Amino acid sequence: MQRRKLIAGLVCLSFVGKESVSACADAIDTGAQAAFQAGNWAEAARLAEAANNEDNFVFAARAVATQIGFERPIRCSAQTMRRFRRLIDLVLAKNPQNMHAKLLDATYDLFRARQLGPVRAFVDGAATRGKRKLETLIRLSPNLAEAHGLLGNWHYEALRLASPRTANAIGASEARGRQAFARARAISPNDISFPFLEANSVLLLKPSENAAYAIILLQGVAHSRATNAWERTIKSRAQQLLALLQNRDVEGANNLALSWL
């Protein structure tokens, strides 16, 4: 993987895989929920989309986003990305103000930035478009934890991959990244995805300096109770990173985290 990029994508978009939908959601297809619980993201998306209503479309888009995140955006097929885009558009066509769809729309731009590569992402605008959408979302919905978590990761990855001048120009800040993660964890303290993503982010930015903080973040995740395939994957990855860091293999932990990009 190239270390010097002008894009800011995701370590792993795990938390977009959460099954939560809007507070007044229509009933989510039970088969889709079961498929998601089992880790069959593509089948979950297919079944939810077939239900043909706004909240099932959101669920379907989240399932595809989870698939892309775990399988790595840079390896995602054009067909899967088109499906993700189509599902987002189906939700927005029914309700342009759907906050979950807006979050997924920002996520799409972050995925695209990673796929385009350093120069093309910067020229295309994908490198910063996702960030702007997340900031708008946070102004509209300050308690949307996922938006804060994604924005926190954006800041860390922009600092890691861009030159200092470029990072400054696009508004990347370690302090703002840490604040965003702190806000996400405060809103959803029981969500294991935020400490996991933050641990990856700080470790990849400054491996040796941030190893101790990463251990603190990962310990809670590693000892959490996983109830579905998504949580089990997050927990397993946290345990792998934690074991390496506790054995003082910072380089190994850093390489492992890089392998998930």
GROMACS .gro file of C-alpha atoms in nm:
model
  261
    1MET     CA    1   0.000   0.000   0.000
    2GLN     CA    2   0.127   0.349  -0.081
    3ARG     CA    3   0.204   0.542   0.234
    4ARG     CA    4   0.182   0.891   0.086
    5LYS     CA    5  -0.166   0.967  -0.037
    6LEU     CA    6  -0.388   1.271  -0.059
    7ILE     CA    7  -0.700   1.078   0.034
    8ALA     CA    8  -0.864   0.991   0.362
    9GLY     CA    9  -1.067   0.676   0.363
   10LEU     CA   10  -1.135   0.430   0.643
   11VAL     CA   11  -0.950   0.173   0.849
   12CYS     CA   12  -1.269  -0.029   0.857
   13LEU     CA   13  -1.619   0.098   0.823
   14SER     CA   14  -1.740  -0.141   1.085
   15PHE     CA   15  -1.985   0.083   1.260
   16VAL     CA   16  -2.181   0.156   0.944
   17GLY     CA   17  -2.275  -0.210   0.962
   18LYS     CA   18  -2.490  -0.160   1.268
   19GLU     CA   19  -2.847  -0.268   1.219
   20SER     CA   20  -2.993   0.052   1.363
   21VAL     CA   21  -3.226   0.248   1.143
   22SER     CA   22  -3.455   0.542   1.199
   23ALA     CA   23  -3.655   0.565   1.520
   24CYS     CA   24  -3.988   0.526   1.335
   25ALA     CA   25  -3.861   0.247   1.112
   26ASP     CA   26  -4.083   0.016   0.918
   27ALA     CA   27  -4.025  -0.346   1.017
   28ILE     CA   28  -3.695  -0.466   0.876
   29ASP     CA   29  -3.722  -0.790   0.685
   30THR     CA   30  -3.654  -1.072   0.930
   31GLY     CA   31  -3.458  -1.273   0.675
   32ALA     CA   32  -3.237  -0.972   0.609
   33GLN     CA   33  -3.174  -0.932   0.981
   34ALA     CA   34  -3.083  -1.300   1.016
   35ALA     CA   35  -2.848  -1.283   0.718
   36PHE     CA   36  -2.680  -0.976   0.866
   37GLN     CA   37  -2.641  -1.144   1.204
   38ALA     CA   38  -2.471  -1.435   1.029
   39GLY     CA   39  -2.236  -1.209   0.835
   40ASN     CA   40  -2.394  -1.265   0.494
   41TRP     CA   41  -2.398  -0.898   0.397
   42ALA     CA   42  -2.489  -0.948   0.030
   43GLU     CA   43  -2.790  -1.166   0.113
   44ALA     CA   44  -2.899  -0.923   0.385
   45ALA     CA   45  -2.892  -0.643   0.130
   46ARG     CA   46  -3.084  -0.846  -0.127
   47LEU     CA   47  -3.363  -0.940   0.111
   48ALA     CA   48  -3.394  -0.592   0.260
   49GLU     CA   49  -3.405  -0.428  -0.082
   50ALA     CA   50  -3.685  -0.663  -0.189
   51ALA     CA   51  -3.902  -0.527   0.096
   52ASN     CA   52  -3.914  -0.206  -0.106
   53ASN     CA   53  -3.947   0.062   0.163
   54GLU     CA   54  -3.728   0.339   0.295
   55ASP     CA   55  -3.594   0.177   0.609
   56ASN     CA   56  -3.524  -0.155   0.442
   57PHE     CA   57  -3.334   0.033   0.170
   58VAL     CA   58  -3.125   0.192   0.447
   59PHE     CA   59  -3.063  -0.149   0.599
   60ALA     CA   60  -2.963  -0.287   0.259
   61ALA     CA   61  -2.720   0.000   0.201
   62ARG     CA   62  -2.567  -0.050   0.546
   63ALA     CA   63  -2.519  -0.419   0.472
   64VAL     CA   64  -2.338  -0.341   0.147
   65ALA     CA   65  -2.126  -0.077   0.322
   66THR     CA   66  -2.030  -0.335   0.584
   67GLN     CA   67  -1.933  -0.577   0.309
   68ILE     CA   68  -1.718  -0.315   0.139
   69GLY     CA   69  -1.557  -0.209   0.465
   70PHE     CA   70  -1.459  -0.558   0.575
   71GLU     CA   71  -1.349  -0.669   0.229
   72ARG     CA   72  -1.151  -0.344   0.180
   73PRO     CA   73  -1.271  -0.064  -0.049
   74ILE     CA   74  -0.969  -0.090  -0.278
   75ARG     CA   75  -1.069  -0.449  -0.359
   76CYS     CA   76  -1.438  -0.379  -0.401
   77SER     CA   77  -1.586  -0.448  -0.743
   78ALA     CA   78  -1.742  -0.174  -0.951
   79GLN     CA   79  -2.067  -0.370  -0.940
   80THR     CA   80  -2.078  -0.363  -0.559
   81MET     CA   81  -2.005   0.008  -0.554
   82ARG     CA   82  -2.282   0.072  -0.806
   83ARG     CA   83  -2.519  -0.129  -0.590
   84PHE     CA   84  -2.422   0.075  -0.286
   85ARG     CA   85  -2.477   0.401  -0.475
   86ARG     CA   86  -2.813   0.282  -0.610
   87LEU     CA   87  -2.941   0.188  -0.265
   88ILE     CA   88  -2.841   0.525  -0.123
   89ASP     CA   89  -3.020   0.699  -0.408
   90LEU     CA   90  -3.334   0.490  -0.353
   91VAL     CA   91  -3.352   0.614   0.007
   92LEU     CA   92  -3.284   0.975  -0.085
   93ALA     CA   93  -3.548   0.960  -0.360
   94LYS     CA   94  -3.806   0.862  -0.098
   95ASN     CA   95  -3.676   1.097   0.171
   96PRO     CA   96  -3.402   1.352   0.087
   97GLN     CA   97  -3.367   1.431   0.458
   98ASN     CA   98  -3.295   1.078   0.577
   99MET     CA   99  -2.993   1.118   0.806
  100HIS     CA  100  -2.881   0.758   0.766
  101ALA     CA  101  -2.881   0.793   0.388
  102LYS     CA  102  -2.682   1.114   0.418
  103LEU     CA  103  -2.428   0.932   0.635
  104LEU     CA  104  -2.401   0.655   0.379
  105ASP     CA  105  -2.368   0.913   0.103
  106ALA     CA  106  -2.064   1.058   0.281
  107THR     CA  107  -1.933   0.706   0.328
  108TYR     CA  108  -1.962   0.644  -0.045
  109ASP     CA  109  -1.734   0.941  -0.112
  110LEU     CA  110  -1.478   0.811   0.136
  111PHE     CA  111  -1.482   0.471  -0.031
  112ARG     CA  112  -1.447   0.632  -0.373
  113ALA     CA  113  -1.150   0.838  -0.255
  114ARG     CA  114  -0.968   0.523  -0.157
  115GLN     CA  115  -1.048   0.354  -0.486
  116LEU     CA  116  -0.945   0.647  -0.703
  117GLY     CA  117  -0.594   0.672  -0.561
  118PRO     CA  118  -0.397   0.975  -0.444
  119VAL     CA  119  -0.390   1.212  -0.738
  120ARG     CA  120  -0.729   1.131  -0.887
  121ALA     CA  121  -0.903   1.152  -0.550
  122PHE     CA  122  -0.762   1.498  -0.490
  123VAL     CA  123  -0.853   1.623  -0.839
  124ASP     CA  124  -1.196   1.461  -0.823
  125GLY     CA  125  -1.266   1.618  -0.485
  126ALA     CA  126  -1.349   1.289  -0.319
  127ALA     CA  127  -1.065   1.349  -0.072
  128THR     CA  128  -1.256   1.630   0.096
  129ARG     CA  129  -1.617   1.588  -0.022
  130GLY     CA  130  -1.686   1.316   0.234
  131LYS     CA  131  -1.545   1.533   0.513
  132ARG     CA  132  -1.766   1.826   0.420
  133LYS     CA  133  -2.073   1.603   0.414
  134LEU     CA  134  -1.988   1.463   0.757
  135GLU     CA  135  -1.946   1.813   0.900
  136THR     CA  136  -2.282   1.914   0.756
  137LEU     CA  137  -2.442   1.602   0.904
  138ILE     CA  138  -2.301   1.681   1.247
  139ARG     CA  139  -2.443   2.032   1.234
  140LEU     CA  140  -2.784   1.891   1.143
  141SER     CA  141  -2.771   1.593   1.378
  142PRO     CA  142  -2.512   1.651   1.654
  143ASN     CA  143  -2.581   1.317   1.821
  144LEU     CA  144  -2.516   1.101   1.516
  145ALA     CA  145  -2.226   0.908   1.664
  146GLU     CA  146  -2.122   0.741   1.338
  147ALA     CA  147  -2.061   1.079   1.173
  148HIS     CA  148  -1.830   1.183   1.456
  149GLY     CA  149  -1.641   0.854   1.436
  150LEU     CA  150  -1.591   0.877   1.061
  151LEU     CA  151  -1.480   1.237   1.090
  152GLY     CA  152  -1.230   1.145   1.361
  153ASN     CA  153  -1.078   0.882   1.137
  154TRP     CA  154  -1.070   1.125   0.845
  155HIS     CA  155  -0.851   1.367   1.042
  156TYR     CA  156  -0.604   1.098   1.150
  157GLU     CA  157  -0.573   0.943   0.808
  158ALA     CA  158  -0.536   1.277   0.632
  159LEU     CA  159  -0.249   1.362   0.868
  160ARG     CA  160  -0.087   1.025   0.810
  161LEU     CA  161  -0.111   1.014   0.434
  162ALA     CA  162  -0.089   1.372   0.312
  163SER     CA  163   0.207   1.606   0.325
  164PRO     CA  164   0.198   1.854   0.615
  165ARG     CA  165   0.111   2.136   0.375
  166THR     CA  166  -0.174   1.943   0.214
  167ALA     CA  167  -0.306   1.823   0.548
  168ASN     CA  168  -0.315   2.178   0.673
  169ALA     CA  169  -0.481   2.300   0.355
  170ILE     CA  170  -0.766   2.051   0.383
  171GLY     CA  171  -0.816   2.117   0.755
  172ALA     CA  172  -0.676   1.798   0.907
  173SER     CA  173  -0.602   1.821   1.278
  174GLU     CA  174  -0.501   1.561   1.535
  175ALA     CA  175  -0.682   1.754   1.808
  176ARG     CA  176  -1.004   1.766   1.609
  177GLY     CA  177  -0.968   1.397   1.527
  178ARG     CA  178  -0.938   1.304   1.892
  179GLN     CA  179  -1.230   1.532   1.983
  180ALA     CA  180  -1.447   1.368   1.718
  181PHE     CA  181  -1.370   1.019   1.846
  182ALA     CA  182  -1.432   1.128   2.204
  183ARG     CA  183  -1.770   1.265   2.104
  184ALA     CA  184  -1.862   0.941   1.924
  185ARG     CA  185  -1.770   0.734   2.230
  186ALA     CA  186  -1.961   0.970   2.461
  187ILE     CA  187  -2.276   0.940   2.250
  188SER     CA  188  -2.252   0.559   2.220
  189PRO     CA  189  -2.035   0.436   2.509
  190ASN     CA  190  -2.124   0.070   2.455
  191ASP     CA  191  -2.039   0.067   2.086
  192ILE     CA  192  -1.718  -0.130   2.036
  193SER     CA  193  -1.656   0.003   1.688
  194PHE     CA  194  -1.550   0.352   1.797
  195PRO     CA  195  -1.264   0.254   2.030
  196PHE     CA  196  -1.155  -0.005   1.775
  197LEU     CA  197  -1.143   0.245   1.491
  198GLU     CA  198  -0.971   0.505   1.708
  199ALA     CA  199  -0.709   0.253   1.816
  200ASN     CA  200  -0.634   0.178   1.451
  201SER     CA  201  -0.623   0.547   1.366
  202VAL     CA  202  -0.385   0.656   1.640
  203LEU     CA  203  -0.165   0.351   1.595
  204LEU     CA  204  -0.125   0.407   1.221
  205LEU     CA  205  -0.050   0.777   1.270
  206LYS     CA  206   0.221   0.737   1.537
  207PRO     CA  207   0.281   0.367   1.609
  208SER     CA  208   0.531   0.383   1.895
  209GLU     CA  209   0.401   0.702   2.053
  210ASN     CA  210   0.038   0.589   2.054
  211ALA     CA  211   0.082   0.217   2.129
  212ALA     CA  212  -0.006   0.255   2.498
  213TYR     CA  213  -0.322   0.451   2.421
  214ALA     CA  214  -0.420   0.197   2.156
  215ILE     CA  215  -0.386  -0.082   2.414
  216ILE     CA  216  -0.626   0.100   2.648
  217LEU     CA  217  -0.881   0.139   2.369
  218LEU     CA  218  -0.848  -0.221   2.250
  219GLN     CA  219  -0.876  -0.385   2.592
  220GLY     CA  220  -1.243  -0.296   2.626
  221VAL     CA  221  -1.318  -0.422   2.276
  222ALA     CA  222  -1.123  -0.744   2.321
  223HIS     CA  223  -1.321  -0.830   2.636
  224SER     CA  224  -1.661  -0.726   2.502
  225ARG     CA  225  -1.953  -0.958   2.442
  226ALA     CA  226  -1.998  -1.018   2.069
  227THR     CA  227  -2.350  -1.111   1.961
  228ASN     CA  228  -2.327  -1.123   1.581
  229ALA     CA  229  -2.079  -1.171   1.298
  230TRP     CA  230  -2.004  -0.800   1.274
  231GLU     CA  231  -1.917  -0.772   1.643
  232ARG     CA  232  -1.722  -1.097   1.639
  233THR     CA  233  -1.508  -0.967   1.353
  234ILE     CA  234  -1.436  -0.641   1.537
  235LYS     CA  235  -1.357  -0.829   1.859
  236SER     CA  236  -1.129  -1.075   1.682
  237ARG     CA  237  -0.934  -0.799   1.511
  238ALA     CA  238  -0.903  -0.610   1.838
  239GLN     CA  239  -0.767  -0.921   2.010
  240GLN     CA  240  -0.510  -0.971   1.734
  241LEU     CA  241  -0.388  -0.612   1.758
  242LEU     CA  242  -0.386  -0.619   2.136
  243ALA     CA  243  -0.178  -0.936   2.151
  244LEU     CA  244   0.086  -0.784   1.924
  245LEU     CA  245   0.100  -0.459   2.118
  246GLN     CA  246   0.118  -0.632   2.454
  247ASN     CA  247   0.412  -0.831   2.317
  248ARG     CA  248   0.567  -0.496   2.216
  249ASP     CA  249   0.548  -0.586   1.850
  250VAL     CA  250   0.443  -0.238   1.740
  251GLU     CA  251   0.564  -0.293   1.385
  252GLY     CA  252   0.360  -0.611   1.356
  253ALA     CA  253   0.051  -0.436   1.491
  254ASN     CA  254   0.099  -0.148   1.251
  255ASN     CA  255   0.135  -0.386   0.956
  256LEU     CA  256  -0.176  -0.576   1.062
  257ALA     CA  257  -0.380  -0.257   1.080
  258LEU     CA  258  -0.249  -0.157   0.737
  259SER     CA  259  -0.361  -0.490   0.595
  260TRP     CA  260  -0.722  -0.398   0.674
  261LEU     CA  261  -0.717  -0.078   0.470
   0.00000   0.00000   0.00000
